[in-house]
JSON list of C-alpha atoms in Angstrom, two decimals:
[
{"chain": "J", "resi": 1, "resn": "UNK", "atom": "CA", "xyz": [47.48, 58.87, -108.70]},
{"chain": "J", "resi": 2, "resn": "UNK", "atom": "CA", "xyz": [46.87, 60.01, -112.14]},
{"chain": "J", "resi": 3, "resn": "UNK", "atom": "CA", "xyz": [51.12, 61.66, -112.82]},
{"chain": "J", "resi": 4, "resn": "UNK", "atom": "CA", "xyz": [49.48, 64.88, -114.61]},
{"chain": "J", "resi": 5, "resn": "UNK", "atom": "CA", "xyz": [47.48, 67.93, -112.91]},
{"chain": "J", "resi": 6, "resn": "UNK", "atom": "CA", "xyz": [45.27, 70.73, -113.83]},
{"chain": "J", "resi": 7, "resn": "UNK", "atom": "CA", "xyz": [47.61, 74.47, -114.27]},
{"chain": "J", "resi": 8, "resn": "UNK", "atom": "CA", "xyz": [44.53, 75.66, -112.45]},
{"chain": "J", "resi": 9, "resn": "UNK", "atom": "CA", "xyz": [44.79, 73.68, -109.88]},
{"chain": "J", "resi": 10, "resn": "UNK", "atom": "CA", "xyz": [48.83, 73.83, -109.41]},
{"chain": "J", "resi": 11, "resn": "UNK", "atom": "CA", "xyz": [48.96, 77.85, -109.57]},
{"chain": "J", "resi": 12, "resn": "UNK", "atom": "CA", "xyz": [46.23, 77.37, -106.74]},
{"chain": "J", "resi": 13, "resn": "UNK", "atom": "CA", "xyz": [47.93, 75.43, -104.41]},
{"chain": "J", "resi": 14, "resn": "UNK", "atom": "CA", "xyz": [50.90, 77.51, -104.87]},
{"chain": "J", "resi": 15, "resn": "UNK", "atom": "CA", "xyz": [49.08, 80.84, -104.05]},
{"chain": "J", "resi": 16, "resn": "UNK", "atom": "CA", "xyz": [47.03, 79.09, -101.60]},
{"chain": "J", "resi": 17, "resn": "UNK", "atom": "CA", "xyz": [50.84, 77.94, -99.69]},
{"chain": "J", "resi": 18, "resn": "UNK", "atom": "CA", "xyz": [52.46, 81.33, -100.54]},
{"chain": "J", "resi": 19, "resn": "UNK", "atom": "CA", "xyz": [54.81, 79.15, -102.34]},
{"chain": "J", "resi": 20, "resn": "UNK", "atom": "CA", "xyz": [56.82, 81.38, -105.91]},
{"chain": "J", "resi": 21, "resn": "UNK", "atom": "CA", "xyz": [58.39, 79.46, -108.21]},
{"chain": "J", "resi": 22, "resn": "UNK", "atom": "CA", "xyz": [61.72, 80.77, -108.42]},
{"chain": "J", "resi": 23, "resn": "UNK", "atom": "CA", "xyz": [65.25, 80.13, -109.72]},
{"chain": "J", "resi": 24, "resn": "UNK", "atom": "CA", "xyz": [67.94, 77.98, -107.77]},
{"chain": "J", "resi": 25, "resn": "UNK", "atom": "CA", "xyz": [70.51, 80.94, -108.25]},
{"chain": "J", "resi": 26, "resn": "UNK", "atom": "CA", "xyz": [67.91, 83.21, -106.17]},
{"chain": "J", "resi": 27, "resn": "UNK", "atom": "CA", "xyz": [67.23, 80.50, -103.45]},
{"chain": "J", "resi": 28, "resn": "UNK", "atom": "CA", "xyz": [70.37, 79.56, -103.11]},
{"chain": "J", "resi": 29, "resn": "UNK", "atom": "CA", "xyz": [72.05, 82.72, -103.09]},
{"chain": "J", "resi": 30, "resn": "UNK", "atom": "CA", "xyz": [69.29, 84.11, -100.08]},
{"chain": "J", "resi": 31, "resn": "UNK", "atom": "CA", "xyz": [69.88, 81.35, -98.15]},
{"chain": "J", "resi": 32, "resn": "UNK", "atom": "CA", "xyz": [73.68, 82.14, -98.11]},
{"chain": "J", "resi": 33, "resn": "UNK", "atom": "CA", "xyz": [72.52, 85.75, -97.48]},
{"chain": "J", "resi": 34, "resn": "UNK", "atom": "CA", "xyz": [70.61, 84.29, -94.05]},
{"chain": "J", "resi": 35, "resn": "UNK", "atom": "CA", "xyz": [73.56, 82.22, -93.12]},
{"chain": "J", "resi": 36, "resn": "UNK", "atom": "CA", "xyz": [75.95, 84.90, -93.20]},
{"chain": "J", "resi": 37, "resn": "UNK", "atom": "CA", "xyz": [73.17, 87.25, -91.09]},
{"chain": "J", "resi": 38, "resn": "UNK", "atom": "CA", "xyz": [73.24, 84.86, -88.74]},
{"chain": "J", "resi": 39, "resn": "UNK", "atom": "CA", "xyz": [77.05, 84.14, -88.42]},
{"chain": "J", "resi": 40, "resn": "UNK", "atom": "CA", "xyz": [77.38, 87.87, -87.98]},
{"chain": "J", "resi": 41, "resn": "UNK", "atom": "CA", "xyz": [74.26, 88.71, -85.35]},
{"chain": "J", "resi": 42, "resn": "UNK", "atom": "CA", "xyz": [76.69, 85.32, -83.64]},
{"chain": "J", "resi": 43, "resn": "UNK", "atom": "CA", "xyz": [79.63, 87.20, -83.95]},
{"chain": "J", "resi": 44, "resn": "UNK", "atom": "CA", "xyz": [79.28, 90.43, -83.12]},
{"chain": "J", "resi": 45, "resn": "UNK", "atom": "CA", "xyz": [78.20, 88.73, -79.60]},
{"chain": "J", "resi": 46, "resn": "UNK", "atom": "CA", "xyz": [81.95, 87.87, -78.59]},
{"chain": "J", "resi": 47, "resn": "UNK", "atom": "CA", "xyz": [84.36, 90.91, -77.33]},
{"chain": "J", "resi": 48, "resn": "UNK", "atom": "CA", "xyz": [86.82, 89.64, -79.39]},
{"chain": "J", "resi": 49, "resn": "UNK", "atom": "CA", "xyz": [86.70, 87.72, -82.71]},
{"chain": "J", "resi": 50, "resn": "UNK", "atom": "CA", "xyz": [89.41, 86.63, -84.34]},
{"chain": "J", "resi": 51, "resn": "UNK", "atom": "CA", "xyz": [90.40, 87.73, -88.49]},
{"chain": "J", "resi": 52, "resn": "UNK", "atom": "CA", "xyz": [88.34, 83.99, -89.84]},
{"chain": "J", "resi": 53, "resn": "UNK", "atom": "CA", "xyz": [85.83, 85.00, -87.69]},
{"chain": "J", "resi": 54, "resn": "UNK", "atom": "CA", "xyz": [85.78, 88.55, -89.38]},
{"chain": "J", "resi": 55, "resn": "UNK", "atom": "CA", "xyz": [86.13, 87.00, -92.63]},
{"chain": "J", "resi": 56, "resn": "UNK", "atom": "CA", "xyz": [84.10, 84.52, -92.59]},
{"chain": "J", "resi": 57, "resn": "UNK", "atom": "CA", "xyz": [80.91, 86.94, -91.42]},
{"chain": "J", "resi": 58, "resn": "UNK", "atom": "CA", "xyz": [81.70, 89.29, -94.08]},
{"chain": "J", "resi": 59, "resn": "UNK", "atom": "CA", "xyz": [81.62, 92.30, -91.09]},
{"chain": "J", "resi": 60, "resn": "UNK", "atom": "CA", "xyz": [84.85, 94.12, -93.63]},
{"chain": "J", "resi": 61, "resn": "UNK", "atom": "CA", "xyz": [82.63, 93.07, -96.79]},
{"chain": "J", "resi": 62, "resn": "UNK", "atom": "CA", "xyz": [83.61, 89.65, -98.86]},
{"chain": "J", "resi": 63, "resn": "UNK", "atom": "CA", "xyz": [87.81, 89.71, -98.07]},
{"chain": "J", "resi": 64, "resn": "UNK", "atom": "CA", "xyz": [90.04, 86.77, -97.29]},
{"chain": "J", "resi": 65, "resn": "UNK", "atom": "CA", "xyz": [91.98, 85.95, -94.03]},
{"chain": "J", "resi": 66, "resn": "UNK", "atom": "CA", "xyz": [94.99, 87.40, -95.06]},
{"chain": "J", "resi": 67, "resn": "UNK", "atom": "CA", "xyz": [93.39, 91.00, -95.82]},
{"chain": "J", "resi": 68, "resn": "UNK", "atom": "CA", "xyz": [91.12, 91.48, -93.16]},
{"chain": "J", "resi": 69, "resn": "UNK", "atom": "CA", "xyz": [94.76, 90.61, -91.14]},
{"chain": "J", "resi": 70, "resn": "UNK", "atom": "CA", "xyz": [96.42, 93.03, -92.55]},
{"chain": "J", "resi": 71, "resn": "UNK", "atom": "CA", "xyz": [93.77, 95.49, -92.74]},
{"chain": "J", "resi": 72, "resn": "UNK", "atom": "CA", "xyz": [93.74, 94.57, -88.51]},
{"chain": "J", "resi": 73, "resn": "UNK", "atom": "CA", "xyz": [97.72, 95.78, -88.70]},
{"chain": "J", "resi": 74, "resn": "UNK", "atom": "CA", "xyz": [96.97, 98.97, -90.08]},
{"chain": "J", "resi": 75, "resn": "UNK", "atom": "CA", "xyz": [94.31, 99.94, -88.85]},
{"chain": "J", "resi": 76, "resn": "UNK", "atom": "CA", "xyz": [93.95, 98.46, -85.58]},
{"chain": "J", "resi": 77, "resn": "UNK", "atom": "CA", "xyz": [95.17, 101.19, -82.88]},
{"chain": "J", "resi": 78, "resn": "UNK", "atom": "CA", "xyz": [97.61, 100.21, -79.69]},
{"chain": "J", "resi": 79, "resn": "UNK", "atom": "CA", "xyz": [95.92, 97.87, -77.67]},
{"chain": "J", "resi": 80, "resn": "UNK", "atom": "CA", "xyz": [93.47, 96.57, -79.79]},
{"chain": "J", "resi": 81, "resn": "UNK", "atom": "CA", "xyz": [94.92, 94.06, -82.02]},
{"chain": "J", "resi": 82, "resn": "UNK", "atom": "CA", "xyz": [96.41, 91.68, -79.71]},
{"chain": "J", "resi": 83, "resn": "UNK", "atom": "CA", "xyz": [97.96, 87.55, -80.26]},
{"chain": "J", "resi": 84, "resn": "UNK", "atom": "CA", "xyz": [96.12, 84.05, -78.71]},
{"chain": "J", "resi": 85, "resn": "UNK", "atom": "CA", "xyz": [98.82, 81.05, -78.11]},
{"chain": "J", "resi": 86, "resn": "UNK", "atom": "CA", "xyz": [97.14, 78.29, -80.52]},
{"chain": "J", "resi": 87, "resn": "UNK", "atom": "CA", "xyz": [99.30, 75.72, -81.62]},
{"chain": "J", "resi": 88, "resn": "UNK", "atom": "CA", "xyz": [102.18, 76.01, -82.59]},
{"chain": "J", "resi": 89, "resn": "UNK", "atom": "CA", "xyz": [100.64, 79.81, -84.54]},
{"chain": "J", "resi": 90, "resn": "UNK", "atom": "CA", "xyz": [100.53, 82.88, -82.89]},
{"chain": "J", "resi": 91, "resn": "UNK", "atom": "CA", "xyz": [96.24, 83.62, -83.96]},
{"chain": "J", "resi": 92, "resn": "UNK", "atom": "CA", "xyz": [95.39, 87.04, -83.47]},
{"chain": "J", "resi": 93, "resn": "UNK", "atom": "CA", "xyz": [92.29, 88.67, -82.63]},
{"chain": "J", "resi": 94, "resn": "UNK", "atom": "CA", "xyz": [90.72, 91.65, -82.73]},
{"chain": "J", "resi": 95, "resn": "UNK", "atom": "CA", "xyz": [88.28, 93.61, -80.12]},
{"chain": "J", "resi": 96, "resn": "UNK", "atom": "CA", "xyz": [84.21, 94.34, -80.85]},
{"chain": "J", "resi": 97, "resn": "UNK", "atom": "CA", "xyz": [85.44, 98.09, -81.08]},
{"chain": "J", "resi": 98, "resn": "UNK", "atom": "CA", "xyz": [87.60, 98.04, -83.89]},
{"chain": "J", "resi": 99, "resn": "UNK", "atom": "CA", "xyz": [85.92, 95.82, -85.99]},
{"chain": "J", "resi": 100, "resn": "UNK", "atom": "CA", "xyz": [82.64, 97.66, -85.60]},
{"chain": "J", "resi": 101, "resn": "UNK", "atom": "CA", "xyz": [84.86, 101.21, -86.44]},
{"chain": "J", "resi": 102, "resn": "UNK", "atom": "CA", "xyz": [86.67, 99.59, -89.19]},
{"chain": "J", "resi": 103, "resn": "UNK", "atom": "CA", "xyz": [83.84, 98.20, -90.60]},
{"chain": "J", "resi": 104, "resn": "UNK", "atom": "CA", "xyz": [82.80, 101.71, -90.28]},
{"chain": "J", "resi": 105, "resn": "UNK", "atom": "CA", "xyz": [85.68, 102.24, -92.53]},
{"chain": "J", "resi": 106, "resn": "UNK", "atom": "CA", "xyz": [85.67, 100.51, -95.71]},
{"chain": "J", "resi": 107, "resn": "UNK", "atom": "CA", "xyz": [81.22, 101.68, -95.58]},
{"chain": "J", "resi": 108, "resn": "UNK", "atom": "CA", "xyz": [80.53, 98.11, -93.96]},
{"chain": "J", "resi": 109, "resn": "UNK", "atom": "CA", "xyz": [77.41, 99.30, -90.98]},
{"chain": "J", "resi": 110, "resn": "UNK", "atom": "CA", "xyz": [76.81, 97.21, -88.81]},
{"chain": "J", "resi": 111, "resn": "UNK", "atom": "CA", "xyz": [74.00, 96.90, -86.25]},
{"chain": "J", "resi": 112, "resn": "UNK", "atom": "CA", "xyz": [75.05, 96.07, -82.74]}
]
């Protein structure tokens, strides 16, 4: 088999298989967006979410776990933020309705 391919055959192959040539960073960026989108859908199915889940799914934008925790403590209403024992530390979870409400306050519109 020869190592040479004509441009016409190559272009025909791309068109026939619905392929395009794109920069790597564009493709990787899109793959990351799809991962976050999938994670977001999974997390939004839960009744309550941890601060890490909110941060990882970027429900309030691309912010850290500590930023999520601080924002939740300030903006959550009574009984929306509750402690959950996790080993030696006490972690917090926030009910879905509060997550969606706070996301809207931050300009992030979530699909239920």
